[in-house]
Coordinates of C-alpha atoms and ligand atoms in Angstrom, one line a residue:
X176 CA 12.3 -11.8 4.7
X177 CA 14.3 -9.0 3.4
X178 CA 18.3 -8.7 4.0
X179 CA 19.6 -6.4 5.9
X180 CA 22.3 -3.8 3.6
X181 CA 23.1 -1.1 6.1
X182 CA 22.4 -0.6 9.7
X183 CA 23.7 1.8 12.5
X184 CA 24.6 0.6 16.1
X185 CA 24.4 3.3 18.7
X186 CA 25.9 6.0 16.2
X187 CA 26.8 9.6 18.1
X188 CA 28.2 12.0 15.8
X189 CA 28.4 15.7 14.5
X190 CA 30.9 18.3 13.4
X191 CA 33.5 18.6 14.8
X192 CA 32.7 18.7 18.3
X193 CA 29.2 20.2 17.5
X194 CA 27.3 17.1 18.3
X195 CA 23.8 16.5 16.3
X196 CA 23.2 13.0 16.3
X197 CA 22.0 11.2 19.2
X198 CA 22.4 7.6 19.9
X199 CA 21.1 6.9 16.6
X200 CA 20.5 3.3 15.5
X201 CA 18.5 2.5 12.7
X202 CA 18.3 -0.9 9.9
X203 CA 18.0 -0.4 5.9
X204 CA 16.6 -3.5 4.2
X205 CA 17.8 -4.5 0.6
X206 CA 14.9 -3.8 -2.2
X207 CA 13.7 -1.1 0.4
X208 CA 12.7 2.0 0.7
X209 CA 13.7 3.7 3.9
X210 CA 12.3 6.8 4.4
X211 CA 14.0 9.2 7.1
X212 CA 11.7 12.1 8.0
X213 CA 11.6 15.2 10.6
X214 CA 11.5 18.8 10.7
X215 CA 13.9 21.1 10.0
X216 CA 17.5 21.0 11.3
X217 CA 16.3 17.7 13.4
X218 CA 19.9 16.0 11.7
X219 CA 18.2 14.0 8.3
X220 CA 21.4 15.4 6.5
X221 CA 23.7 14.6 8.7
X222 CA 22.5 11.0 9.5
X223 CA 22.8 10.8 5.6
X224 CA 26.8 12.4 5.8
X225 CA 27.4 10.3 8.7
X226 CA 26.5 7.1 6.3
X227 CA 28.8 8.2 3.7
X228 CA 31.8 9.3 5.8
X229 CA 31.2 13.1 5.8
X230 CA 30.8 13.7 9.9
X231 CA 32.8 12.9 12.6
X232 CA 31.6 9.6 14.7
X233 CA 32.0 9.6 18.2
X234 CA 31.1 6.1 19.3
X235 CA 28.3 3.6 17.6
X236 CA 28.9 1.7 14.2
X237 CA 28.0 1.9 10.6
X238 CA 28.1 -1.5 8.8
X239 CA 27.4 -1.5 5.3
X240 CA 27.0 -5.7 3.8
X241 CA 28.8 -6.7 6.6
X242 CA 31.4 -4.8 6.4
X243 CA 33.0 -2.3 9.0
X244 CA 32.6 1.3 7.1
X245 CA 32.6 3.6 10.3
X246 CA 36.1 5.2 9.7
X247 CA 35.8 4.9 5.8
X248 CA 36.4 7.6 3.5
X249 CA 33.7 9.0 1.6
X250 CA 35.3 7.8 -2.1
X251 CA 36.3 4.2 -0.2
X252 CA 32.5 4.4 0.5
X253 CA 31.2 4.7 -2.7
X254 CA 33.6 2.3 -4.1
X255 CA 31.5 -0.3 -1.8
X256 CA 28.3 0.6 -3.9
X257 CA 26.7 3.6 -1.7
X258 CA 25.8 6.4 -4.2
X259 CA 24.7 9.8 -2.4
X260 CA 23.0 12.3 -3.9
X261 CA 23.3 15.7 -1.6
X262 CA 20.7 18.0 -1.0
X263 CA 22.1 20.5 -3.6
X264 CA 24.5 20.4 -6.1
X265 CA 24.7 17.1 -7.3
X266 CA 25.4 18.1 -11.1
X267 CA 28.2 19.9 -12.8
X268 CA 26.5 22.5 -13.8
X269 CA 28.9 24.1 -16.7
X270 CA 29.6 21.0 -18.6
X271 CA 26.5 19.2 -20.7
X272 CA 24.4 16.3 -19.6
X273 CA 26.4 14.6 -21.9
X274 CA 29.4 15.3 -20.2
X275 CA 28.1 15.2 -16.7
X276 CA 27.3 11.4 -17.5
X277 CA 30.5 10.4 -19.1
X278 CA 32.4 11.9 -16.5
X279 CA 30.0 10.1 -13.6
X280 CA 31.2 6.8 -16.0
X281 CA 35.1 7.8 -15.5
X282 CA 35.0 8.9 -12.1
X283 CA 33.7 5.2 -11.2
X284 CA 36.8 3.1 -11.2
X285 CA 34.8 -0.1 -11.0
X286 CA 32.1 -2.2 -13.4
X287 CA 29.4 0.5 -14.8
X288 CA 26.6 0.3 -16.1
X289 CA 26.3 1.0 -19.6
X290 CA 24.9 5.0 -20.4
X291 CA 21.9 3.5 -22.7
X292 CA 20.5 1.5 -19.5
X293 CA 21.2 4.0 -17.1
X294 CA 19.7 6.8 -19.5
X295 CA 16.5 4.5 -19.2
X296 CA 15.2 5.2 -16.1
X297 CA 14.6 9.0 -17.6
X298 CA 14.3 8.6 -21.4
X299 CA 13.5 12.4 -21.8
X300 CA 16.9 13.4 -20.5
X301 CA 18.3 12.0 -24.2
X302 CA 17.0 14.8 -25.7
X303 CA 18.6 16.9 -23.5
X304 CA 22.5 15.7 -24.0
X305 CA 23.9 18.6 -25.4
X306 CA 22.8 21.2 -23.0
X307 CA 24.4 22.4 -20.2
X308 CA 23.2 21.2 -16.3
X309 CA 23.1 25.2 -15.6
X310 CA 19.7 25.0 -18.2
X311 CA 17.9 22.2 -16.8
X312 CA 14.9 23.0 -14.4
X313 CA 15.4 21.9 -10.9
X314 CA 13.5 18.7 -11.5
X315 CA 15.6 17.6 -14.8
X316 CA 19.0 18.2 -13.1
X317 CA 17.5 15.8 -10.5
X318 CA 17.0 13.4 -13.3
X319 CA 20.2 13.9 -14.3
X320 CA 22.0 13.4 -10.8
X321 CA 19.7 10.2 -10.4
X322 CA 20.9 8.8 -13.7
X323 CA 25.1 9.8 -12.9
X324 CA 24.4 7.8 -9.3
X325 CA 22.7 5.0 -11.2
X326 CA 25.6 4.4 -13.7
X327 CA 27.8 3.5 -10.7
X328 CA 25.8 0.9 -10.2
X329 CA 24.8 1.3 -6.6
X330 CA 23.4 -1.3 -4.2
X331 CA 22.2 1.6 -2.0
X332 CA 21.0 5.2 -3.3
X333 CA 20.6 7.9 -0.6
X334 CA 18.7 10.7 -1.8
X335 CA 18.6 13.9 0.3
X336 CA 15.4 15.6 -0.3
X337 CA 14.8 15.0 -4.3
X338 CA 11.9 16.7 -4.9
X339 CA 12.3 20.0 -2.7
X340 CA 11.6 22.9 -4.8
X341 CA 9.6 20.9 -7.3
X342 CA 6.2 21.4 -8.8
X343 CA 4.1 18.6 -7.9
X344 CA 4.0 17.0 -11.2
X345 CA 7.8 16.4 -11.5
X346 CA 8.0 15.6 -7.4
X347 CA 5.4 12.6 -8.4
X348 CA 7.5 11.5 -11.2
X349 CA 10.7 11.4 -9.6
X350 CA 8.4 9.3 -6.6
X351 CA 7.8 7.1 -9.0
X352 CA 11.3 6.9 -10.5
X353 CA 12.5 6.2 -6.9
X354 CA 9.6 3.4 -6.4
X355 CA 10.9 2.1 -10.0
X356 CA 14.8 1.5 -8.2
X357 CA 13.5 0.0 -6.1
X358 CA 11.4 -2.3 -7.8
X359 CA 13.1 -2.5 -11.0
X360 CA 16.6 -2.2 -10.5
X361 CA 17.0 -3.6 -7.2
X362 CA 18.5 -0.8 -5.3
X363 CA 17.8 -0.5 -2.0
X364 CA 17.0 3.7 -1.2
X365 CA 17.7 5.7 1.9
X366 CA 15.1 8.6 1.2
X367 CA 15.2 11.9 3.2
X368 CA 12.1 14.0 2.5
X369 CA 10.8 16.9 3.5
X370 CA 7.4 15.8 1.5
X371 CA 7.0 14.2 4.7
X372 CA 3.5 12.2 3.7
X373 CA 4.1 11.3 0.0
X374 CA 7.5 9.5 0.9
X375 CA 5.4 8.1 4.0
X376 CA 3.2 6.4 1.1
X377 CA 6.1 4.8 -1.2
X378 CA 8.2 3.6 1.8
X379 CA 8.8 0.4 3.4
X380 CA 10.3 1.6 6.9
X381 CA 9.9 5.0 8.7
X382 CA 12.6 6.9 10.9
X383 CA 11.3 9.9 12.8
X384 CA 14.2 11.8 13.7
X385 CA 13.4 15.3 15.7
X386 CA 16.5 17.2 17.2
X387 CA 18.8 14.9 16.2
X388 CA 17.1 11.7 18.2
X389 CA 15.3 8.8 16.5
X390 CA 11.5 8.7 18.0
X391 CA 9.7 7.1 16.0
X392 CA 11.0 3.8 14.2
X393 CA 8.5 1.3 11.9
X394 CA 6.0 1.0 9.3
X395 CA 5.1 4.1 7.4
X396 CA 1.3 3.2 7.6
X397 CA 1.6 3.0 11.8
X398 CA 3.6 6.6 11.1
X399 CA 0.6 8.1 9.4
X400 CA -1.7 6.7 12.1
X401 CA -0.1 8.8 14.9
X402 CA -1.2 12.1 14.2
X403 CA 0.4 13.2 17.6
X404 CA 3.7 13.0 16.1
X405 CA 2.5 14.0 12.2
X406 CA 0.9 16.9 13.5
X407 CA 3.5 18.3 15.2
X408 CA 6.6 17.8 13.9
X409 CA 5.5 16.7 10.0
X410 CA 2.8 19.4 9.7
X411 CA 0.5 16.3 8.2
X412 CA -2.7 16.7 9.8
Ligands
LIG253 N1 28.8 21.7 8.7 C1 28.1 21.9 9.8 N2 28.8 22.4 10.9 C2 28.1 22.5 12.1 N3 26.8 22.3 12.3 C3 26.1 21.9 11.2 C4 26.7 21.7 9.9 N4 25.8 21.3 9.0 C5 24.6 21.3 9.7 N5 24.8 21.6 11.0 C6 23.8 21.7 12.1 O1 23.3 20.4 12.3 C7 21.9 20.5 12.6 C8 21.2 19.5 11.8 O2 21.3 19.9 10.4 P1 20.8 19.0 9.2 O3 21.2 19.7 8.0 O4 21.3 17.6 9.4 O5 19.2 19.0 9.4 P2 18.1 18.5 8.4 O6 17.2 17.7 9.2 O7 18.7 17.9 7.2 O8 17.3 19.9 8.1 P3 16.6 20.4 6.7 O9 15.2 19.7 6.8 O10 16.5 21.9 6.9 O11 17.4 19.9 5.5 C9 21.5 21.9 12.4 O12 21.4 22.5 13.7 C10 22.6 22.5 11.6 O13 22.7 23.9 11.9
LIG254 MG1 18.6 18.5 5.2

């Protein structure tokens, strides 16, 4: 049986009083992949801000290990041991990889993990440490951003889209790396995707949101076998 680490009860929220997300409840398991998916603007971002403290919740709950984290601050968040990554810029991108990473290990104010063993999960960005995050390609900055959220020693990673933009070679990596945090490190992963069927195939649990309501909630597999609601609103036919 896995253990529940986050779930959401009834959540309504937005911005301001722009309201996107619709009586949204949804359960993330530990040593999980959770894979939230849905066309565009249907609210995968802001279910992922609402998580971490970025929208405004209008009634429901978000308990994170138990504990009561719907009116917490995004940095009181993260102290709990939820790393976000956003969609776009996660990396500072005029200072080095080296200095992205030490800053990642100062900006933590509790245990981290040492830069060796975080710098494992993508051995290639070593040779990378003196350059600046502004010449990385799109797929090594996400290595990079992976590898700042990993030193903070995270019990949950949510990743917002990872691999958007990214030739298919380097998407299938960082699938793999995310399969690896899973499996390796223990780290239970909230994945957004808009490579709707490839994050289909690594998860453990499916959410189909579509405008901003939850339709579709179970196994991947029984995800991929409704092409009624692939078709349309995941273009997977
Ligand atoms: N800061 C904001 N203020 C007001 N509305 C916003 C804000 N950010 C997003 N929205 C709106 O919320 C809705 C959901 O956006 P969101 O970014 O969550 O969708 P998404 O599913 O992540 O889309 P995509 O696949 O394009 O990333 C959209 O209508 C968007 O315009
Ligand atoms: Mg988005």
């Amino acid at each position: 049986m896995s253990k529940n680490i986050l779930s959401l009860n009834n959540v309504n929220a937005g911005y301001g009083k722009f309201q996107i997300l619709f009586d949204i409840s949804m359960e993330a398991n530990d040593k999980e992949i959770t894979v939230i998916v849905g066309p565009n603007g249907s609210g995968k971002s802001t279910l992922l801000k609402t998580i971490f403290g970025f929208t405004s919740i209008y009634s429901g709950k978000v308990i994170f290990r138990g504990v009561d984290i719907t009116s917490k601050k995004p940095h009181e968040i993260a102290k709990l041991g939820i790393a976000y990554l956003p969609q776009l810029e996660n990396t500072f991108l005029n200072l080095t990889v080296r200095e992205n990473i030490l800053l990642a290990t100062y900006i933590n104010e509790g245990e981290t993990m040492n830069i060796e063993d975080a710098l494992s999960l993508f051995p290639q960005l070593k040779r990378m440490l003196e350059r600046r995050a502004s010449t990385l390609s799109g797929g090594e900055r996400q290595m990079l951003a992976m590898t700042m959220a990993l030193l903070r020693k995270p019990s949950l990673m949510i990743l917002d889209e990872p691999t958007a933009n990214m030739a298919p070679k380097i998407a299938k990596l960082i699938f793999e790396k995310i399969v690896e945090l899973r499996d390796s490190y223990n780290i239970a992963v909230i994945l957004v995707e808009q490579n709707a069927k490839k994050a289909l195939e690594i998860g453990d649990k499916a959410y189909l949101l579509v405008a901003g309501k939850k339709i579709f909630e179970g196994h991947p597999q029984d995800l991929l076998k409704k092409p009624d609601l692939t078709r349309v609103y995941l273009g997977i036919s």
